[in-house]
Amino acid sequence: MKAVFQSDKSCFQIAKSSFVGVIDVFSEEQTLYSESGQKVTYKLEKVGKRSTIPPKDDISYIFQEGKNHNQLTLTDPEEIAGMREFIKKGVDYIHEVSSEE
Protein backbone atom coordinates (compact mmCIF):
# COMPACT_ATOMS: atom_id res chain seq x y z
CA MET A 1 0.00 0.00 0.00
CA LYS A 2 1.29 3.42 -0.94
CA ALA A 3 -0.19 6.91 -1.18
CA VAL A 4 1.39 10.18 -2.30
CA PHE A 5 0.22 13.45 -0.78
CA GLN A 6 1.07 16.93 -1.97
CA SER A 7 1.28 20.15 0.02
CA ASP A 8 0.66 23.65 -1.32
CA LYS A 9 4.11 24.69 -0.14
CA SER A 10 7.47 23.00 -0.44
CA CYS A 11 9.21 21.43 2.54
CA PHE A 12 6.01 21.56 4.60
CA GLN A 13 6.49 19.76 7.91
CA ILE A 14 3.76 17.94 9.84
CA ALA A 15 3.88 15.94 13.07
CA LYS A 16 2.60 12.38 13.00
CA SER A 17 0.44 13.20 16.03
CA SER A 18 -1.49 15.70 13.88
CA PHE A 19 -3.09 12.96 11.80
CA VAL A 20 -2.54 9.54 13.45
CA GLY A 21 -4.39 8.42 16.57
CA VAL A 22 -6.35 11.67 16.86
CA ILE A 23 -9.31 11.43 19.22
CA ASP A 24 -11.89 13.90 20.49
CA VAL A 25 -11.47 15.24 24.03
CA PHE A 26 -14.51 16.01 26.14
CA SER A 27 -14.99 18.02 29.32
CA GLU A 28 -15.44 16.11 32.55
CA GLU A 29 -18.44 13.86 32.85
CA GLN A 30 -21.37 15.03 34.92
CA THR A 31 -23.62 12.64 36.80
CA LEU A 32 -27.23 13.63 37.43
CA TYR A 33 -30.19 11.76 38.87
CA SER A 34 -33.65 11.74 37.35
CA GLU A 35 -36.79 12.27 39.43
CA SER A 36 -37.14 8.50 39.66
CA GLY A 37 -33.60 8.26 41.05
CA GLN A 38 -32.01 6.77 37.95
CA LYS A 39 -28.38 7.76 37.46
CA VAL A 40 -27.63 9.56 34.18
CA THR A 41 -24.08 10.45 33.10
CA TYR A 42 -23.40 13.20 30.54
CA LYS A 43 -20.29 14.28 28.73
CA LEU A 44 -20.71 18.02 28.74
CA GLU A 45 -19.02 19.13 25.52
CA LYS A 46 -16.23 18.45 23.08
CA VAL A 47 -13.31 20.66 24.04
CA GLY A 48 -10.68 19.66 21.49
CA LYS A 49 -8.60 16.87 20.04
CA ARG A 50 -5.46 15.02 21.05
CA SER A 51 -3.31 12.24 19.72
CA THR A 52 -2.80 8.89 21.38
CA ILE A 53 0.85 8.88 20.24
CA PRO A 54 3.21 9.43 23.18
CA PRO A 55 5.42 12.52 22.74
CA LYS A 56 8.58 10.37 22.78
CA ASP A 57 7.27 8.40 19.77
CA ASP A 58 6.06 11.42 17.79
CA ILE A 59 7.98 12.14 14.60
CA SER A 60 7.69 14.75 11.88
CA TYR A 61 7.24 14.24 8.18
CA ILE A 62 8.48 16.71 5.56
CA PHE A 63 6.85 17.11 2.17
CA GLN A 64 10.15 17.22 0.24
CA GLU A 65 9.75 14.70 -2.57
CA GLY A 66 8.94 15.50 -6.16
CA LYS A 67 10.03 18.21 -8.57
CA ASN A 68 8.69 21.03 -6.37
CA HIS A 69 9.75 19.42 -3.07
CA ASN A 70 6.14 19.34 -1.88
CA GLN A 71 5.21 15.64 -1.90
CA LEU A 72 5.18 12.96 0.78
CA THR A 73 4.85 9.20 0.23
CA LEU A 74 3.26 7.15 3.01
CA THR A 75 3.25 3.34 3.08
CA ASP A 76 1.80 2.55 6.52
CA PRO A 77 -1.97 1.87 6.26
CA GLU A 78 -2.69 3.62 9.58
CA GLU A 79 -0.79 6.73 8.48
CA ILE A 80 -2.52 6.77 5.08
CA ALA A 81 -5.97 6.44 6.67
CA GLY A 82 -5.08 9.14 9.21
CA MET A 83 -3.89 11.57 6.53
CA ARG A 84 -7.02 10.96 4.46
CA GLU A 85 -9.21 11.64 7.50
CA PHE A 86 -7.15 14.74 8.34
CA ILE A 87 -7.76 16.08 4.82
CA LYS A 88 -11.50 15.29 5.00
CA LYS A 89 -11.85 17.46 8.09
CA GLY A 90 -11.26 20.63 6.11
CA VAL A 91 -7.53 20.74 5.42
CA ASP A 92 -7.21 22.46 2.06
CA TYR A 93 -3.42 22.72 1.81
CA ILE A 94 -2.75 18.96 1.46
CA HIS A 95 -4.12 16.78 -1.35
CA GLU A 96 -3.80 13.10 -2.23
CA VAL A 97 -2.31 12.80 -5.73
CA SER A 98 -1.97 9.02 -6.14
CA SER A 99 -2.42 5.71 -4.36
CA GLU A 100 -1.71 2.02 -4.85
CA GLU A 101 -3.64 -0.53 -2.84
XYZ file of N, CA, C and O in Angstrom:
404
model
N 0.845 -1.175 0.000
C 0.000 0.000 0.000
C 0.891 1.239 0.000
O 1.887 1.289 0.706
N 0.501 2.194 -0.832
C 1.291 3.417 -0.939
C 0.370 4.551 -1.375
O -0.508 4.366 -2.212
N 0.571 5.717 -0.780
C -0.188 6.912 -1.177
C 0.744 8.109 -1.179
O 1.610 8.243 -0.304
N 0.571 8.967 -2.179
C 1.388 10.175 -2.302
C 0.485 11.379 -2.037
O -0.588 11.518 -2.627
N 0.939 12.232 -1.136
C 0.218 13.446 -0.778
C 1.054 14.648 -1.179
O 2.286 14.591 -1.173
N 0.385 15.718 -1.521
C 1.071 16.933 -1.966
C 0.600 18.130 -1.152
O -0.587 18.311 -0.925
N 1.560 18.924 -0.736
C 1.278 20.148 0.020
C 1.320 21.346 -0.917
O 1.971 21.313 -1.952
N 0.636 22.415 -0.529
C 0.657 23.646 -1.322
C 1.999 24.362 -1.250
O 2.311 25.181 -2.092
N 2.793 24.053 -0.214
C 4.111 24.688 -0.141
C 5.207 23.641 0.020
O 4.991 22.580 0.581
N 6.362 23.946 -0.492
C 7.474 23.003 -0.441
C 8.039 22.903 0.966
O 7.958 23.838 1.760
N 8.578 21.734 1.253
C 9.214 21.433 2.539
C 8.280 21.665 3.731
O 8.719 21.999 4.825
N 6.972 21.449 3.508
C 6.006 21.560 4.597
C 6.247 20.438 5.585
O 6.480 19.294 5.207
N 6.222 20.739 6.868
C 6.490 19.761 7.910
C 5.226 19.542 8.727
O 4.536 20.497 9.085
N 4.941 18.273 9.041
C 3.763 17.941 9.838
C 4.122 16.839 10.827
O 4.847 15.900 10.493
N 3.633 16.955 12.044
C 3.880 15.945 13.068
C 2.927 14.771 12.881
O 1.760 14.960 12.525
N 3.420 13.578 13.111
C 2.599 12.377 12.996
C 1.382 12.475 13.907
O 0.290 12.053 13.550
N 1.541 13.076 15.067
C 0.442 13.198 16.028
C -0.673 14.114 15.539
O -1.755 14.149 16.120
N -0.449 14.843 14.449
C -1.490 15.695 13.883
C -2.533 14.900 13.109
O -3.660 15.360 12.940
N -2.152 13.705 12.642
C -3.087 12.959 11.803
C -3.223 11.477 12.131
O -4.092 10.805 11.578
N -2.432 10.948 13.068
C -2.543 9.539 13.453
C -2.951 9.454 14.919
O -2.390 10.127 15.775
N -3.940 8.626 15.195
C -4.386 8.417 16.570
C -5.089 9.617 17.181
O -5.121 9.764 18.393
N -5.682 10.460 16.362
C -6.345 11.668 16.856
C -7.743 11.302 17.370
O -8.527 10.659 16.672
N -8.011 11.701 18.609
C -9.311 11.430 19.225
C -9.898 12.729 19.772
O -9.172 13.680 20.050
N -11.220 12.746 19.907
C -11.895 13.899 20.490
C -11.697 13.895 22.006
O -11.639 12.837 22.637
N -11.603 15.091 22.591
C -11.468 15.242 24.027
C -12.713 15.967 24.531
O -13.115 16.981 23.968
N -13.307 15.432 25.588
C -14.514 16.007 26.144
C -14.255 16.560 27.535
O -13.320 16.136 28.215
N -15.093 17.499 27.950
C -14.989 18.024 29.315
C -15.359 16.901 30.283
O -15.825 15.838 29.880
N -15.182 17.150 31.553
C -15.436 16.112 32.547
C -16.891 15.670 32.515
O -17.790 16.447 32.241
N -17.085 14.393 32.809
C -18.440 13.862 32.847
C -19.207 14.442 34.030
O -18.625 14.763 35.057
N -20.515 14.546 33.858
C -21.370 15.032 34.923
C -22.422 13.960 35.186
O -23.030 13.435 34.252
N -22.625 13.634 36.439
C -23.623 12.642 36.805
C -24.810 13.348 37.442
O -24.655 14.122 38.389
N -25.982 13.075 36.914
C -27.232 13.627 37.429
C -28.168 12.474 37.762
O -27.959 11.345 37.309
N -29.199 12.767 38.532
C -30.190 11.762 38.869
C -31.560 12.250 38.433
O -31.923 13.400 38.679
N -32.308 11.376 37.782
C -33.650 11.736 37.345
C -34.587 11.763 38.542
O -34.217 11.358 39.653
N -35.824 12.212 38.338
C -36.790 12.267 39.425
C -37.068 10.887 39.997
O -37.386 10.751 41.182
N -36.910 9.863 39.171
C -37.138 8.498 39.655
C -35.907 7.924 40.358
O -35.937 6.808 40.854
N -34.815 8.698 40.375
C -33.598 8.257 41.054
C -32.619 7.520 40.166
O -31.599 7.035 40.641
N -32.910 7.454 38.884
C -32.007 6.769 37.952
C -30.800 7.648 37.656
O -30.924 8.839 37.396
N -29.631 7.053 37.704
C -28.377 7.765 37.462
C -28.178 7.981 35.966
O -28.301 7.058 35.166
N -27.878 9.220 35.569
C -27.629 9.565 34.176
C -26.298 10.303 34.108
O -26.084 11.276 34.827
N -25.384 9.830 33.232
C -24.076 10.454 33.098
C -23.991 11.150 31.754
O -24.335 10.580 30.723
N -23.534 12.401 31.755
C -23.398 13.203 30.541
C -21.955 13.626 30.338
O -21.273 13.964 31.293
N -21.536 13.603 29.090
C -20.292 14.280 28.735
C -20.724 15.663 28.303
O -21.529 15.812 27.387
N -20.187 16.692 28.931
C -20.712 18.024 28.735
C -20.498 18.579 27.334
O -21.429 19.017 26.695
N -19.263 18.582 26.844
C -19.016 19.134 25.520
C -17.645 18.710 25.008
O -16.755 18.387 25.773
N -17.523 18.734 23.700
C -16.225 18.450 23.084
C -15.364 19.693 23.239
O -15.775 20.792 22.882
N -14.179 19.506 23.779
C -13.312 20.657 24.041
C -12.057 20.686 23.171
O -11.288 21.629 23.231
N -11.850 19.658 22.362
C -10.683 19.664 21.491
C -10.330 18.282 20.994
O -11.145 17.369 21.040
N -9.103 18.142 20.557
C -8.597 16.875 20.035
C -7.201 16.645 20.603
O -6.520 17.585 20.976
N -6.813 15.367 20.643
C -5.457 15.024 21.049
C -5.075 13.720 20.361
O -5.922 12.997 19.879
N -3.811 13.455 20.340
C -3.315 12.241 19.717
C -2.971 11.217 20.792
O -2.546 11.570 21.888
N -3.141 9.960 20.455
C -2.799 8.889 21.385
C -1.317 8.506 21.287
O -0.853 7.652 22.023
N -0.586 9.162 20.403
C 0.847 8.879 20.237
C 1.617 9.569 21.371
O 1.508 10.782 21.545
N 2.408 8.810 22.126
C 3.209 9.434 23.183
C 4.229 10.409 22.588
O 4.778 10.157 21.510
N 4.474 11.525 23.265
C 5.421 12.521 22.737
C 6.778 11.932 22.350
O 7.373 12.346 21.367
N 7.258 10.953 23.091
C 8.577 10.370 22.783
C 8.569 9.597 21.465
O 9.601 9.406 20.843
N 7.376 9.162 21.017
C 7.268 8.401 19.769
C 6.810 9.263 18.585
O 6.676 8.762 17.471
N 6.537 10.537 18.847
C 6.056 11.419 17.786
C 7.215 11.816 16.877
O 8.306 12.139 17.340
N 6.973 11.742 15.578
C 7.984 12.143 14.604
C 7.357 13.133 13.633
O 6.142 13.273 13.587
N 8.179 13.803 12.876
C 7.689 14.746 11.878
C 7.977 14.224 10.478
O 8.971 13.546 10.244
N 7.079 14.559 9.586
C 7.239 14.238 8.178
C 7.412 15.542 7.414
O 6.784 16.545 7.742
N 8.253 15.512 6.380
C 8.481 16.705 5.564
C 8.094 16.388 4.119
O 8.537 15.391 3.552
N 7.243 17.224 3.568
C 6.853 17.112 2.170
C 8.027 17.653 1.332
O 8.112 18.842 1.073
N 8.959 16.767 0.949
C 10.153 17.220 0.235
C 10.434 16.424 -1.028
O 11.417 16.678 -1.712
N 9.561 15.496 -1.356
C 9.752 14.696 -2.572
C 9.177 15.442 -3.778
O 8.489 16.438 -3.633
N 9.475 14.942 -4.933
C 8.935 15.501 -6.165
C 9.716 16.694 -6.684
O 10.615 17.213 -6.032
N 9.341 17.117 -7.880
C 10.025 18.214 -8.570
C 9.975 19.517 -7.773
O 10.954 20.253 -7.711
N 8.847 19.779 -7.138
C 8.685 21.026 -6.373
C 8.926 20.852 -4.876
O 8.615 21.740 -4.096
N 9.453 19.706 -4.481
C 9.754 19.415 -3.073
C 8.526 19.647 -2.191
O 8.617 20.235 -1.109
N 7.362 19.147 -2.656
C 6.143 19.343 -1.883
C 5.295 18.068 -1.805
O 4.098 18.132 -1.582
N 5.949 16.900 -1.966
C 5.210 15.645 -1.903
C 5.748 14.757 -0.789
O 6.916 14.844 -0.404
N 4.850 13.898 -0.285
C 5.180 12.958 0.779
C 4.556 11.614 0.433
O 3.369 11.542 0.114
N 5.350 10.545 0.476
C 4.850 9.197 0.229
C 4.714 8.470 1.553
O 5.668 8.391 2.326
N 3.514 7.943 1.800
C 3.259 7.154 3.009
C 2.968 5.721 2.593
O 2.301 5.483 1.577
N 3.469 4.752 3.381
C 3.248 3.337 3.083
C 2.531 2.607 4.216
O 2.026 1.513 4.011
N 2.472 3.181 5.383
C 1.798 2.554 6.519
C 0.287 2.785 6.400
O -0.149 3.935 6.293
N -0.524 1.716 6.414
C -1.973 1.870 6.259
C -2.613 2.802 7.296
O -3.523 3.564 6.965
N -2.141 2.748 8.535
C -2.687 3.619 9.583
C -2.381 5.087 9.288
O -3.224 5.961 9.462
N -1.170 5.360 8.818
C -0.794 6.732 8.484
C -1.573 7.239 7.274
O -2.018 8.382 7.250
N -1.760 6.378 6.273
C -2.523 6.765 5.077
C -3.963 7.087 5.458
O -4.507 8.124 5.066
N -4.583 6.210 6.238
C -5.967 6.444 6.671
C -6.065 7.721 7.505
O -7.008 8.505 7.353
N -5.092 7.935 8.379
C -5.081 9.137 9.207
C -4.942 10.406 8.387
O -5.634 11.405 8.637
N -4.072 10.388 7.383
C -3.887 11.568 6.532
C -5.153 11.833 5.718
O -5.575 12.987 5.579
N -5.781 10.788 5.220
C -7.024 10.962 4.460
C -8.117 11.576 5.336
O -8.856 12.452 4.906
N -8.214 11.105 6.563
C -9.212 11.644 7.496
C -8.889 13.091 7.848
O -9.777 13.935 7.946
N -7.620 13.373 8.037
C -7.154 14.736 8.336
C -7.563 15.691 7.210
O -8.070 16.785 7.459
N -7.393 15.255 5.972
C -7.758 16.076 4.815
C -9.272 16.279 4.756
O -9.750 17.380 4.477
N -10.034 15.218 5.039
C -11.501 15.295 5.001
C -12.059 16.328 5.980
O -13.131 16.860 5.775
N -11.347 16.562 7.054
C -11.845 17.461 8.091
C -11.588 18.923 7.781
O -11.577 19.757 8.672
N -11.350 19.242 6.507
C -11.263 20.633 6.105
C -9.875 21.168 5.816
O -9.701 22.362 5.631
N -8.882 20.299 5.766
C -7.532 20.742 5.420
C -7.483 20.955 3.914
O -7.718 20.023 3.145
N -7.211 22.187 3.488
C -7.210 22.463 2.056
C -5.816 22.700 1.487
O -5.674 23.027 0.321
N -4.786 22.496 2.276
C -3.420 22.721 1.815
C -2.658 21.427 1.564
O -1.488 21.437 1.203
N -3.332 20.259 1.760
C -2.745 18.958 1.456
C -3.755 18.203 0.602
O -4.959 18.197 0.898
N -3.260 17.528 -0.445
C -4.118 16.778 -1.351
C -3.480 15.429 -1.647
O -2.261 15.326 -1.728
N -4.306 14.410 -1.823
C -3.797 13.105 -2.228
C -3.693 13.105 -3.756
O -4.655 13.416 -4.450
N -2.509 12.774 -4.278
C -2.307 12.804 -5.729
C -2.263 11.415 -6.367
O -2.509 11.288 -7.555
N -1.941 10.381 -5.597
C -1.969 9.023 -6.138
C -1.974 8.011 -5.012
O -1.577 8.305 -3.881
N -2.446 6.797 -5.345
C -2.417 5.710 -4.357
C -2.367 4.380 -5.073
O -2.847 4.227 -6.187
N -1.779 3.398 -4.393
C -1.707 2.020 -4.853
C -2.131 1.140 -3.697
O -1.558 1.219 -2.621
N -3.141 0.342 -3.918
C -3.639 -0.527 -2.841
C -2.917 -1.838 -2.820
O -2.419 -2.374 -3.676
